[in-house]
Amino acid sequence: MKFATKAIHAGQEPDPATGAIMTPIYQTSTYVQESPGIHKGYAYARGKNPTRTALEKCIASLENAKYGLCFSSGMGASDAIIKLLLPGDEVICCHDLYGGSYRMFTKVFEPLGIKFHFEDMGNLKMISNLVNEKTKMLWVETPTNPMMNIIDIAGIAKLKTKPSHPILIVDNTFASPFLQNPINQGADIVMHSATKYLNGHSDVVMGALCTNDDTLYERLSFIHNSCGATPGPMDSFLVLRGLKTLHLRMERHCYNGRLIAGFLKNHPKIDKVYWPGFPEHPNYEVAKKQMKDFGGMISFTLKGNSKEDAFRLASSVKVFSLAESLGGVESLLGHPASMTHASIPKEEREKTGVVDSLLRLSIGVEDAEDLIEDLKQALEKI
Ligand SMILES: *Cc1c(COP(=O)(O)O)cnc(C)c1O
C-alpha cells in the first residue's frame, strides 16, 4: 500500500464488537481473563491497549517498519533507547541535537557511566575515525534544530560495519515519515516525538519508536513495559486521528514552506535563511536524495543581528504564535537563543549558528498569503 492509504487504514479494522469504523478509545486499565493466563492478548493496559496497538501498527507501517512502540513522550521513547546500553558504552551524536535529548544524555545518563560524543555528523570522515570498540550507538537528527543541517543517513549507516557494530538511531521528528524513511537508508531504530507532525494538532505529547529488528523490538518492548512510559488510550486515539491527514498536512507544510523561504530570502532586512530546499544550501544534494520534499521548518537571521529587533518581530506577529514546539497546523515562531537553546552558553551556541537574531518558524497549513503578510508587517516594525 502507498503512504496516504496506510495513513488512513494501517492497523485499523472495524471494531469487532460493533462495526464502529473508528478504533474505539479503550479506556480501561485491565482486561477480564477467562481462566488464569487465558485472555484475548490483553492482560494489563501498561503492557498493551487496543487503541495503542492500532496506532503502533499505523506508525510502523508509515516508517516501513515491522514494529512500532508508542511512549508517553518523545523523551520517554529516547530514554528507552539509551536503556539498551550499559556503563562503559559510548554514543556518537549530532552536536546540534534537540536540547531535551542533550539534557537527558548529559545530566541523566552520563553520571550512570555512558559516554556521549557530540560531533558534526555531516563530517563522515571525522565520525568514521571517532568510532571505537566502545561505540554502540550512532544518534542522528536530520534536519537539525534550528540550523536545518542535513545529515546523510545512508552515509552514517556505512559505519555500522565497524568492529563494535554500532546501531543507528534516527530522530525523524522534523521530517516525519512522509518526507523520509530512515529504516530504508539503514537506520535500526527510528524515533519520533509524535507530539509534533505525527499528531499535528498541538494537543498531545507522545513518543514513538519503530524498528525492523526482532531482537531490538523484544528488548525495547521489555523496557517499555518494565519502565512504564506508555501513553493512554485517549492520546493514542487523537494521534491515530491526526495521522489520517499527515500526508495532506505535510504537502501543505512543504508548499507554504517553499513560498515563505522564498519571501524571506528576498527581504532587505533578512540576512540568512536556513532551509534545505535552496540549491545553495550546503547539504542540498543530500536533502534531495534522502527527502521527498524540504518541509516547513525555516530559520533566519536579521541584518545587524540585533536581539531587540528579533524580540520586536517576535512580539509583532499576529497570525504566527510565539511558542515552543513545532509541527502543528498553526504557524509558530520561536527565538532559539532565549527559548529552546537558552541553557547553552552564548559562545557555544553561536558556534553552531544560534546567534541573537536567529528566529525559527514552524510553518503551519494556513493560507501562505496571510503568513507572508504577517511576516511583512512584523518586519516593518523593526
Ligand atoms: C520535541 C522533540 C523531542 C522530544 O519530544 P517530546 O514529545 O517533547 O518529549 C525530541 N526530538 C525532537 C527533534 C523534538 O523536536
Short mmCIF file of C-alpha atoms and ligand atoms in Angstrom, two decimals:
data_model
loop_
_atom_site.label_atom_id
_atom_site.label_comp_id
_atom_site.label_asym_id
_atom_site.label_seq_id
_atom_site.Cartn_x
_atom_site.Cartn_y
_atom_site.Cartn_z
CA MET A 1 0.00 0.00 0.00
CA LYS A 2 1.03 3.59 -0.61
CA PHE A 3 1.57 6.24 2.06
CA ALA A 4 -1.83 8.00 2.06
CA THR A 5 -3.75 4.72 2.18
CA LYS A 6 -1.58 3.45 5.04
CA ALA A 7 -2.01 6.73 6.95
CA ILE A 8 -5.77 6.20 6.92
CA HIS A 9 -6.10 2.43 7.20
CA ALA A 10 -2.97 0.67 8.52
CA GLY A 11 -3.50 -1.22 11.78
CA GLN A 12 -7.22 -0.40 11.85
CA GLU A 13 -10.11 -2.83 11.48
CA PRO A 14 -13.78 -2.06 12.14
CA ASP A 15 -14.43 -2.68 15.86
CA PRO A 16 -15.21 -6.41 16.17
CA ALA A 17 -17.98 -5.80 18.76
CA THR A 18 -19.99 -3.12 16.93
CA GLY A 19 -18.50 -2.50 13.49
CA ALA A 20 -17.51 1.07 14.53
CA ILE A 21 -15.28 2.30 11.70
CA MET A 22 -13.11 4.31 14.11
CA THR A 23 -10.93 2.42 16.59
CA PRO A 24 -12.62 2.95 19.97
CA ILE A 25 -10.89 4.60 22.92
CA TYR A 26 -10.42 1.52 25.10
CA GLN A 27 -10.43 3.45 28.37
CA THR A 28 -9.56 0.52 30.62
CA SER A 29 -6.65 -0.44 32.85
CA THR A 30 -7.28 -4.18 32.89
CA TYR A 31 -8.98 -6.97 30.95
CA VAL A 32 -11.10 -9.87 32.21
CA GLN A 33 -9.48 -13.29 31.80
CA GLU A 34 -11.39 -16.50 31.05
CA SER A 35 -9.17 -18.50 33.35
CA PRO A 36 -5.76 -17.53 34.78
CA GLY A 37 -3.49 -16.57 31.87
CA ILE A 38 -6.20 -17.20 29.25
CA HIS A 39 -7.18 -13.90 27.65
CA LYS A 40 -7.57 -12.16 24.31
CA GLY A 41 -3.96 -10.96 24.17
CA TYR A 42 -4.53 -8.10 26.62
CA ALA A 43 -3.84 -8.52 30.36
CA TYR A 44 -2.95 -5.08 31.79
CA ALA A 45 -3.00 -1.74 29.99
CA ARG A 46 0.58 -0.63 30.77
CA GLY A 47 1.65 -3.56 28.59
CA LYS A 48 -0.96 -3.31 25.86
CA ASN A 49 -4.09 -1.42 24.90
CA PRO A 50 -6.02 -1.96 21.64
CA THR A 51 -6.21 1.76 20.78
CA ARG A 52 -2.44 2.00 21.23
CA THR A 53 -1.87 -1.22 19.27
CA ALA A 54 -3.72 0.25 16.27
CA LEU A 55 -1.60 3.41 16.49
CA GLU A 56 1.67 1.47 16.82
CA LYS A 57 0.84 -0.58 13.73
CA CYS A 58 -0.07 2.52 11.76
CA ILE A 59 3.14 4.42 12.64
CA ALA A 60 5.26 1.31 11.93
CA SER A 61 3.61 0.94 8.56
CA LEU A 62 4.34 4.61 7.66
CA GLU A 63 8.02 4.06 8.54
CA ASN A 64 8.16 0.80 6.54
CA ALA A 65 8.98 -0.98 9.80
CA LYS A 66 7.79 -4.29 11.19
CA TYR A 67 7.30 -2.97 14.74
CA GLY A 68 6.14 0.21 16.45
CA LEU A 69 6.00 1.20 20.13
CA CYS A 70 4.35 4.33 21.50
CA PHE A 71 5.52 6.19 24.59
CA SER A 72 4.05 8.90 26.78
CA SER A 73 6.50 11.43 25.27
CA GLY A 74 9.34 11.68 22.77
CA MET A 75 11.77 11.80 25.69
CA GLY A 76 10.21 8.61 27.09
CA ALA A 77 10.97 6.93 23.77
CA SER A 78 14.58 8.18 23.73
CA ASP A 79 15.03 7.12 27.36
CA ALA A 80 14.04 3.55 26.42
CA ILE A 81 16.65 3.52 23.62
CA ILE A 82 19.52 4.61 25.87
CA LYS A 83 18.49 1.93 28.39
CA LEU A 84 19.69 -0.63 25.82
CA LEU A 85 23.22 0.46 26.81
CA LEU A 86 25.48 -0.46 29.72
CA PRO A 87 28.03 1.58 31.68
CA GLY A 88 31.17 1.99 29.59
CA ASP A 89 29.27 2.12 26.29
CA GLU A 90 29.68 5.15 24.06
CA VAL A 91 27.34 7.07 21.75
CA ILE A 92 28.22 9.45 18.94
CA CYS A 93 25.50 12.02 18.27
CA CYS A 94 24.94 15.31 16.45
CA HIS A 95 26.38 18.41 18.09
CA ASP A 96 23.19 20.35 17.38
CA LEU A 97 20.91 17.79 18.98
CA TYR A 98 17.42 18.56 20.33
CA GLY A 99 18.01 20.34 23.68
CA GLY A 100 15.95 17.86 25.70
CA SER A 101 17.95 14.92 24.34
CA TYR A 102 21.19 16.74 25.15
CA ARG A 103 19.97 17.37 28.70
CA MET A 104 18.92 13.75 29.25
CA PHE A 105 22.16 12.36 27.82
CA THR A 106 24.47 14.63 29.83
CA LYS A 107 22.52 15.02 33.07
CA VAL A 108 20.83 11.61 33.46
CA PHE A 109 22.89 9.02 31.59
CA GLU A 110 26.45 10.38 31.70
CA PRO A 111 26.51 10.09 35.54
CA LEU A 112 25.45 6.44 35.07
CA GLY A 113 28.60 5.76 33.06
CA ILE A 114 27.51 6.12 29.44
CA LYS A 115 29.66 8.42 27.34
CA PHE A 116 28.25 10.76 24.67
CA HIS A 117 30.28 12.46 21.94
CA PHE A 118 28.57 15.50 20.40
CA GLU A 119 30.02 15.92 16.93
CA ASP A 120 29.39 17.34 13.47
CA MET A 121 27.85 14.28 11.86
CA GLY A 122 27.99 15.96 8.47
CA ASN A 123 31.72 15.21 8.52
CA LEU A 124 31.63 11.48 7.69
CA LYS A 125 35.38 11.01 7.63
CA MET A 126 35.86 12.54 11.08
CA ILE A 127 32.96 10.49 12.50
CA SER A 128 34.39 7.32 10.99
CA ASN A 129 37.69 7.98 12.80
CA LEU A 130 35.85 8.51 16.09
CA VAL A 131 34.10 5.12 16.11
CA ASN A 132 35.99 2.89 18.55
CA GLU A 133 35.42 -0.52 20.16
CA LYS A 134 33.08 1.05 22.75
CA THR A 135 30.87 2.87 20.25
CA LYS A 136 27.49 1.14 20.49
CA MET A 137 25.20 3.80 19.03
CA LEU A 138 25.17 6.48 16.37
CA TRP A 139 22.39 9.01 17.02
CA VAL A 140 21.34 11.23 14.13
CA GLU A 141 18.82 14.04 13.91
CA THR A 142 18.09 15.40 10.43
CA PRO A 143 17.13 18.12 9.60
CA THR A 144 18.76 19.54 12.72
CA ASN A 145 17.21 22.09 15.03
CA PRO A 146 17.33 25.05 14.47
CA MET A 147 20.06 25.24 11.80
CA MET A 148 18.43 22.84 9.29
CA ASN A 149 21.62 20.91 8.60
CA ILE A 150 21.02 17.66 6.73
CA ILE A 151 22.91 14.53 7.77
CA ASP A 152 23.49 11.78 5.19
CA ILE A 153 21.70 8.83 6.85
CA ALA A 154 22.94 6.22 4.34
CA GLY A 155 26.49 7.58 4.72
CA ILE A 156 26.40 7.23 8.51
CA ALA A 157 24.81 3.76 8.14
CA LYS A 158 28.03 2.55 6.46
CA LEU A 159 29.78 2.92 9.83
CA LYS A 160 27.65 0.08 11.23
CA THR A 161 30.17 -2.36 9.75
CA LYS A 162 32.88 -1.14 12.16
CA PRO A 163 34.02 -3.85 14.64
CA SER A 164 31.84 -2.57 17.54
CA HIS A 165 28.73 -2.83 15.25
CA PRO A 166 27.06 0.35 16.49
CA ILE A 167 23.34 0.61 15.85
CA LEU A 168 21.96 3.67 14.09
CA ILE A 169 19.13 5.69 15.62
CA VAL A 170 17.43 8.47 13.66
CA ASP A 171 15.24 11.05 15.37
CA ASN A 172 12.80 11.59 12.49
CA THR A 173 10.64 14.19 14.24
CA PHE A 174 11.47 17.12 11.93
CA ALA A 175 11.00 15.26 8.64
CA SER A 176 8.11 12.91 9.56
CA PRO A 177 7.77 9.59 7.70
CA PHE A 178 6.15 11.48 4.83
CA LEU A 179 9.46 13.12 3.91
CA GLN A 180 11.94 10.37 4.78
CA ASN A 181 12.04 6.75 5.96
CA PRO A 182 15.38 6.25 7.75
CA ILE A 183 14.93 2.47 8.01
CA ASN A 184 15.18 2.29 4.20
CA GLN A 185 18.51 4.13 4.46
CA GLY A 186 19.96 1.76 7.08
CA ALA A 187 18.65 3.02 10.45
CA ASP A 188 17.99 0.35 13.10
CA ILE A 189 15.59 2.44 15.19
CA VAL A 190 13.52 5.45 14.14
CA MET A 191 12.43 7.71 16.97
CA HIS A 192 9.65 10.31 16.89
CA SER A 193 8.29 12.99 19.09
CA ALA A 194 4.74 12.23 17.92
CA THR A 195 3.82 15.47 19.68
CA LYS A 196 4.93 17.26 16.52
CA TYR A 197 3.98 16.35 12.91
CA LEU A 198 2.56 12.86 13.56
CA ASN A 199 -0.21 14.21 15.76
CA GLY A 200 -0.07 17.61 14.13
CA HIS A 201 -2.69 19.42 16.20
CA SER A 202 -0.70 20.59 19.24
CA ASP A 203 -2.96 18.77 21.67
CA VAL A 204 -0.98 15.64 22.65
CA VAL A 205 2.50 14.82 23.97
CA MET A 206 3.67 11.40 22.73
CA GLY A 207 6.70 9.48 21.50
CA ALA A 208 7.19 6.55 19.13
CA LEU A 209 9.86 4.06 18.10
CA CYS A 210 9.96 1.85 15.01
CA THR A 211 12.30 -0.99 14.14
CA ASN A 212 12.59 -3.97 11.81
CA ASP A 213 14.90 -5.89 14.11
CA ASP A 214 13.24 -8.72 16.12
CA THR A 215 15.81 -8.67 18.95
CA LEU A 216 15.78 -4.89 19.32
CA TYR A 217 11.98 -4.92 19.36
CA GLU A 218 11.92 -7.55 22.10
CA ARG A 219 14.38 -5.60 24.24
CA LEU A 220 12.63 -2.27 23.68
CA SER A 221 9.21 -3.80 24.39
CA PHE A 222 10.58 -5.20 27.63
CA ILE A 223 11.89 -1.76 28.67
CA HIS A 224 8.61 -0.16 27.50
CA ASN A 225 6.53 -2.36 29.79
CA SER A 226 9.07 -2.55 32.65
CA CYS A 227 9.79 1.17 32.90
CA GLY A 228 6.25 2.14 32.00
CA ALA A 229 6.39 5.36 29.93
CA THR A 230 3.36 4.22 27.95
CA PRO A 231 0.63 6.53 26.64
CA GLY A 232 -3.07 6.40 27.48
CA PRO A 233 -5.86 5.39 25.07
CA MET A 234 -7.31 8.89 24.62
CA ASP A 235 -3.97 10.27 23.44
CA SER A 236 -3.47 7.21 21.23
CA PHE A 237 -6.86 7.87 19.64
CA LEU A 238 -6.01 11.52 18.98
CA VAL A 239 -2.68 10.69 17.31
CA LEU A 240 -4.35 7.96 15.25
CA ARG A 241 -6.85 10.56 14.06
CA GLY A 242 -4.05 13.06 13.38
CA LEU A 243 -2.20 10.53 11.22
CA LYS A 244 -5.12 10.29 8.81
CA THR A 245 -4.22 13.70 7.39
CA LEU A 246 -0.43 13.53 7.80
CA HIS A 247 0.21 13.41 4.03
CA LEU A 248 -2.19 16.30 3.34
CA ARG A 249 -0.73 18.42 6.11
CA MET A 250 2.85 17.68 5.04
CA GLU A 251 2.10 18.62 1.42
CA ARG A 252 0.79 21.97 2.63
CA HIS A 253 3.63 22.49 5.15
CA CYS A 254 6.08 21.98 2.28
CA TYR A 255 4.15 24.18 -0.16
CA ASN A 256 3.86 27.03 2.35
CA GLY A 257 7.46 26.48 3.50
CA ARG A 258 8.77 26.96 -0.04
CA LEU A 259 6.82 30.23 -0.53
CA ILE A 260 7.86 31.66 2.83
CA ALA A 261 11.53 30.67 2.45
CA GLY A 262 11.50 32.48 -0.92
CA PHE A 263 9.84 35.56 0.58
CA LEU A 264 12.35 35.77 3.44
CA LYS A 265 15.31 35.33 1.13
CA ASN A 266 14.34 38.40 -0.88
CA HIS A 267 13.51 40.65 2.06
CA PRO A 268 16.00 43.52 2.59
CA LYS A 269 16.00 43.20 6.41
CA ILE A 270 16.80 39.48 6.42
CA ASP A 271 20.39 38.28 6.49
CA LYS A 272 20.49 34.46 6.18
CA VAL A 273 17.70 31.96 5.57
CA TYR A 274 18.23 28.32 6.58
CA TRP A 275 16.01 25.96 4.58
CA PRO A 276 17.31 22.78 2.90
CA GLY A 277 15.35 23.41 -0.33
CA PHE A 278 17.68 26.18 -1.55
CA PRO A 279 20.15 24.78 -4.13
CA GLU A 280 22.89 26.80 -2.37
CA HIS A 281 22.17 25.09 0.99
CA PRO A 282 25.41 23.18 1.77
CA ASN A 283 23.52 19.86 2.12
CA TYR A 284 21.03 20.40 -0.71
CA GLU A 285 22.17 17.32 -2.67
CA VAL A 286 21.84 15.04 0.38
CA ALA A 287 18.43 16.55 1.18
CA LYS A 288 17.27 15.95 -2.40
CA LYS A 289 18.49 12.36 -2.25
CA GLN A 290 17.01 11.31 1.09
CA MET A 291 13.93 13.53 1.47
CA LYS A 292 10.78 13.65 -0.65
CA ASP A 293 10.43 17.42 -0.15
CA PHE A 294 12.01 20.05 2.09
CA GLY A 295 9.49 20.54 4.89
CA GLY A 296 8.05 23.53 6.67
CA MET A 297 10.79 24.33 9.17
CA ILE A 298 12.76 27.51 8.41
CA SER A 299 15.25 29.58 10.41
CA PHE A 300 16.55 33.05 9.58
CA THR A 301 18.67 35.88 10.94
CA LEU A 302 18.25 39.65 10.72
CA LYS A 303 20.70 42.13 9.23
CA GLY A 304 22.56 43.77 12.12
CA ASN A 305 21.95 40.67 14.28
CA SER A 306 20.13 42.58 17.00
CA LYS A 307 18.32 40.65 19.70
CA GLU A 308 15.98 43.62 20.27
CA ASP A 309 14.89 43.52 16.60
CA ALA A 310 14.28 39.78 16.86
CA PHE A 311 12.19 40.31 20.00
CA ARG A 312 10.22 43.13 18.37
CA LEU A 313 9.49 40.93 15.36
CA ALA A 314 8.52 38.03 17.63
CA SER A 315 6.00 40.16 19.51
CA SER A 316 4.62 41.86 16.38
CA VAL A 317 3.37 38.76 14.55
CA LYS A 318 -0.38 38.22 14.63
CA VAL A 319 -1.03 35.00 12.67
CA PHE A 320 2.16 33.27 13.86
CA SER A 321 2.21 32.48 17.58
CA LEU A 322 5.31 32.90 19.72
CA ALA A 323 5.68 29.43 21.24
CA GLU A 324 7.91 26.38 21.67
CA SER A 325 7.19 23.18 19.73
CA LEU A 326 6.51 22.62 16.04
CA GLY A 327 4.67 20.51 13.52
CA GLY A 328 1.12 21.64 14.26
CA VAL A 329 -1.43 23.02 11.79
CA GLU A 330 -0.85 26.52 13.20
CA SER A 331 2.30 28.51 12.43
CA LEU A 332 4.71 29.10 15.28
CA LEU A 333 7.71 31.35 15.73
CA GLY A 334 10.47 30.86 18.26
CA HIS A 335 13.65 32.61 19.38
CA PRO A 336 16.09 29.72 19.99
CA ALA A 337 18.75 31.77 21.84
CA SER A 338 16.28 32.68 24.61
CA MET A 339 13.89 29.71 24.36
CA THR A 340 14.97 26.20 23.26
CA HIS A 341 18.72 26.92 23.44
CA ALA A 342 18.78 29.28 26.44
CA SER A 343 20.67 26.79 28.62
CA ILE A 344 23.62 26.62 26.19
CA PRO A 345 26.34 29.25 26.85
CA LYS A 346 26.33 32.07 24.24
CA GLU A 347 29.77 31.20 22.89
CA GLU A 348 28.83 27.53 22.46
CA ARG A 349 25.52 28.21 20.75
CA GLU A 350 26.99 30.84 18.43
CA LYS A 351 29.49 28.25 17.17
CA THR A 352 26.59 26.26 15.73
CA GLY A 353 24.91 29.37 14.30
CA VAL A 354 22.36 30.12 17.05
CA VAL A 355 23.03 33.87 17.11
CA ASP A 356 20.98 36.59 18.86
CA SER A 357 18.72 37.45 15.91
CA LEU A 358 18.04 33.85 14.82
CA LEU A 359 14.32 33.08 14.61
CA ARG A 360 12.80 29.70 13.85
CA LEU A 361 9.49 29.18 12.06
CA SER A 362 7.28 26.13 12.08
CA ILE A 363 5.13 26.86 9.06
CA GLY A 364 1.55 25.72 9.53
CA VAL A 365 -1.12 24.93 6.96
CA GLU A 366 -2.84 28.33 6.91
CA ASP A 367 -3.03 30.37 3.72
CA ALA A 368 0.54 31.24 2.71
CA GLU A 369 -0.51 34.75 1.66
CA ASP A 370 -1.70 35.54 5.19
CA LEU A 371 1.53 34.16 6.65
CA ILE A 372 3.65 36.27 4.31
CA GLU A 373 1.55 39.40 5.02
CA ASP A 374 2.01 38.77 8.73
CA LEU A 375 5.79 38.48 8.46
CA LYS A 376 5.87 41.54 6.19
CA GLN A 377 4.00 43.76 8.69
CA ALA A 378 6.13 42.45 11.61
CA LEU A 379 9.35 43.17 9.67
CA GLU A 380 8.14 46.74 9.13
CA LYS A 381 8.16 47.23 12.92
CA ILE A 382 11.93 46.80 13.15
C1 LIG B 1 10.14 17.69 20.73
C2 LIG B 1 11.28 16.85 20.32
C3 LIG B 1 11.72 15.77 21.09
C4 LIG B 1 11.11 15.44 22.45
O1 LIG B 1 9.80 15.01 22.34
P1 LIG B 1 8.66 15.27 23.47
O2 LIG B 1 7.46 14.67 22.84
O3 LIG B 1 8.59 16.73 23.69
O4 LIG B 1 9.12 14.54 24.69
C5 LIG B 1 12.77 15.02 20.61
N1 LIG B 1 13.37 15.31 19.43
C6 LIG B 1 12.97 16.35 18.68
C7 LIG B 1 13.69 16.61 17.40
C8 LIG B 1 11.92 17.16 19.09
O5 LIG B 1 11.56 18.21 18.33
#
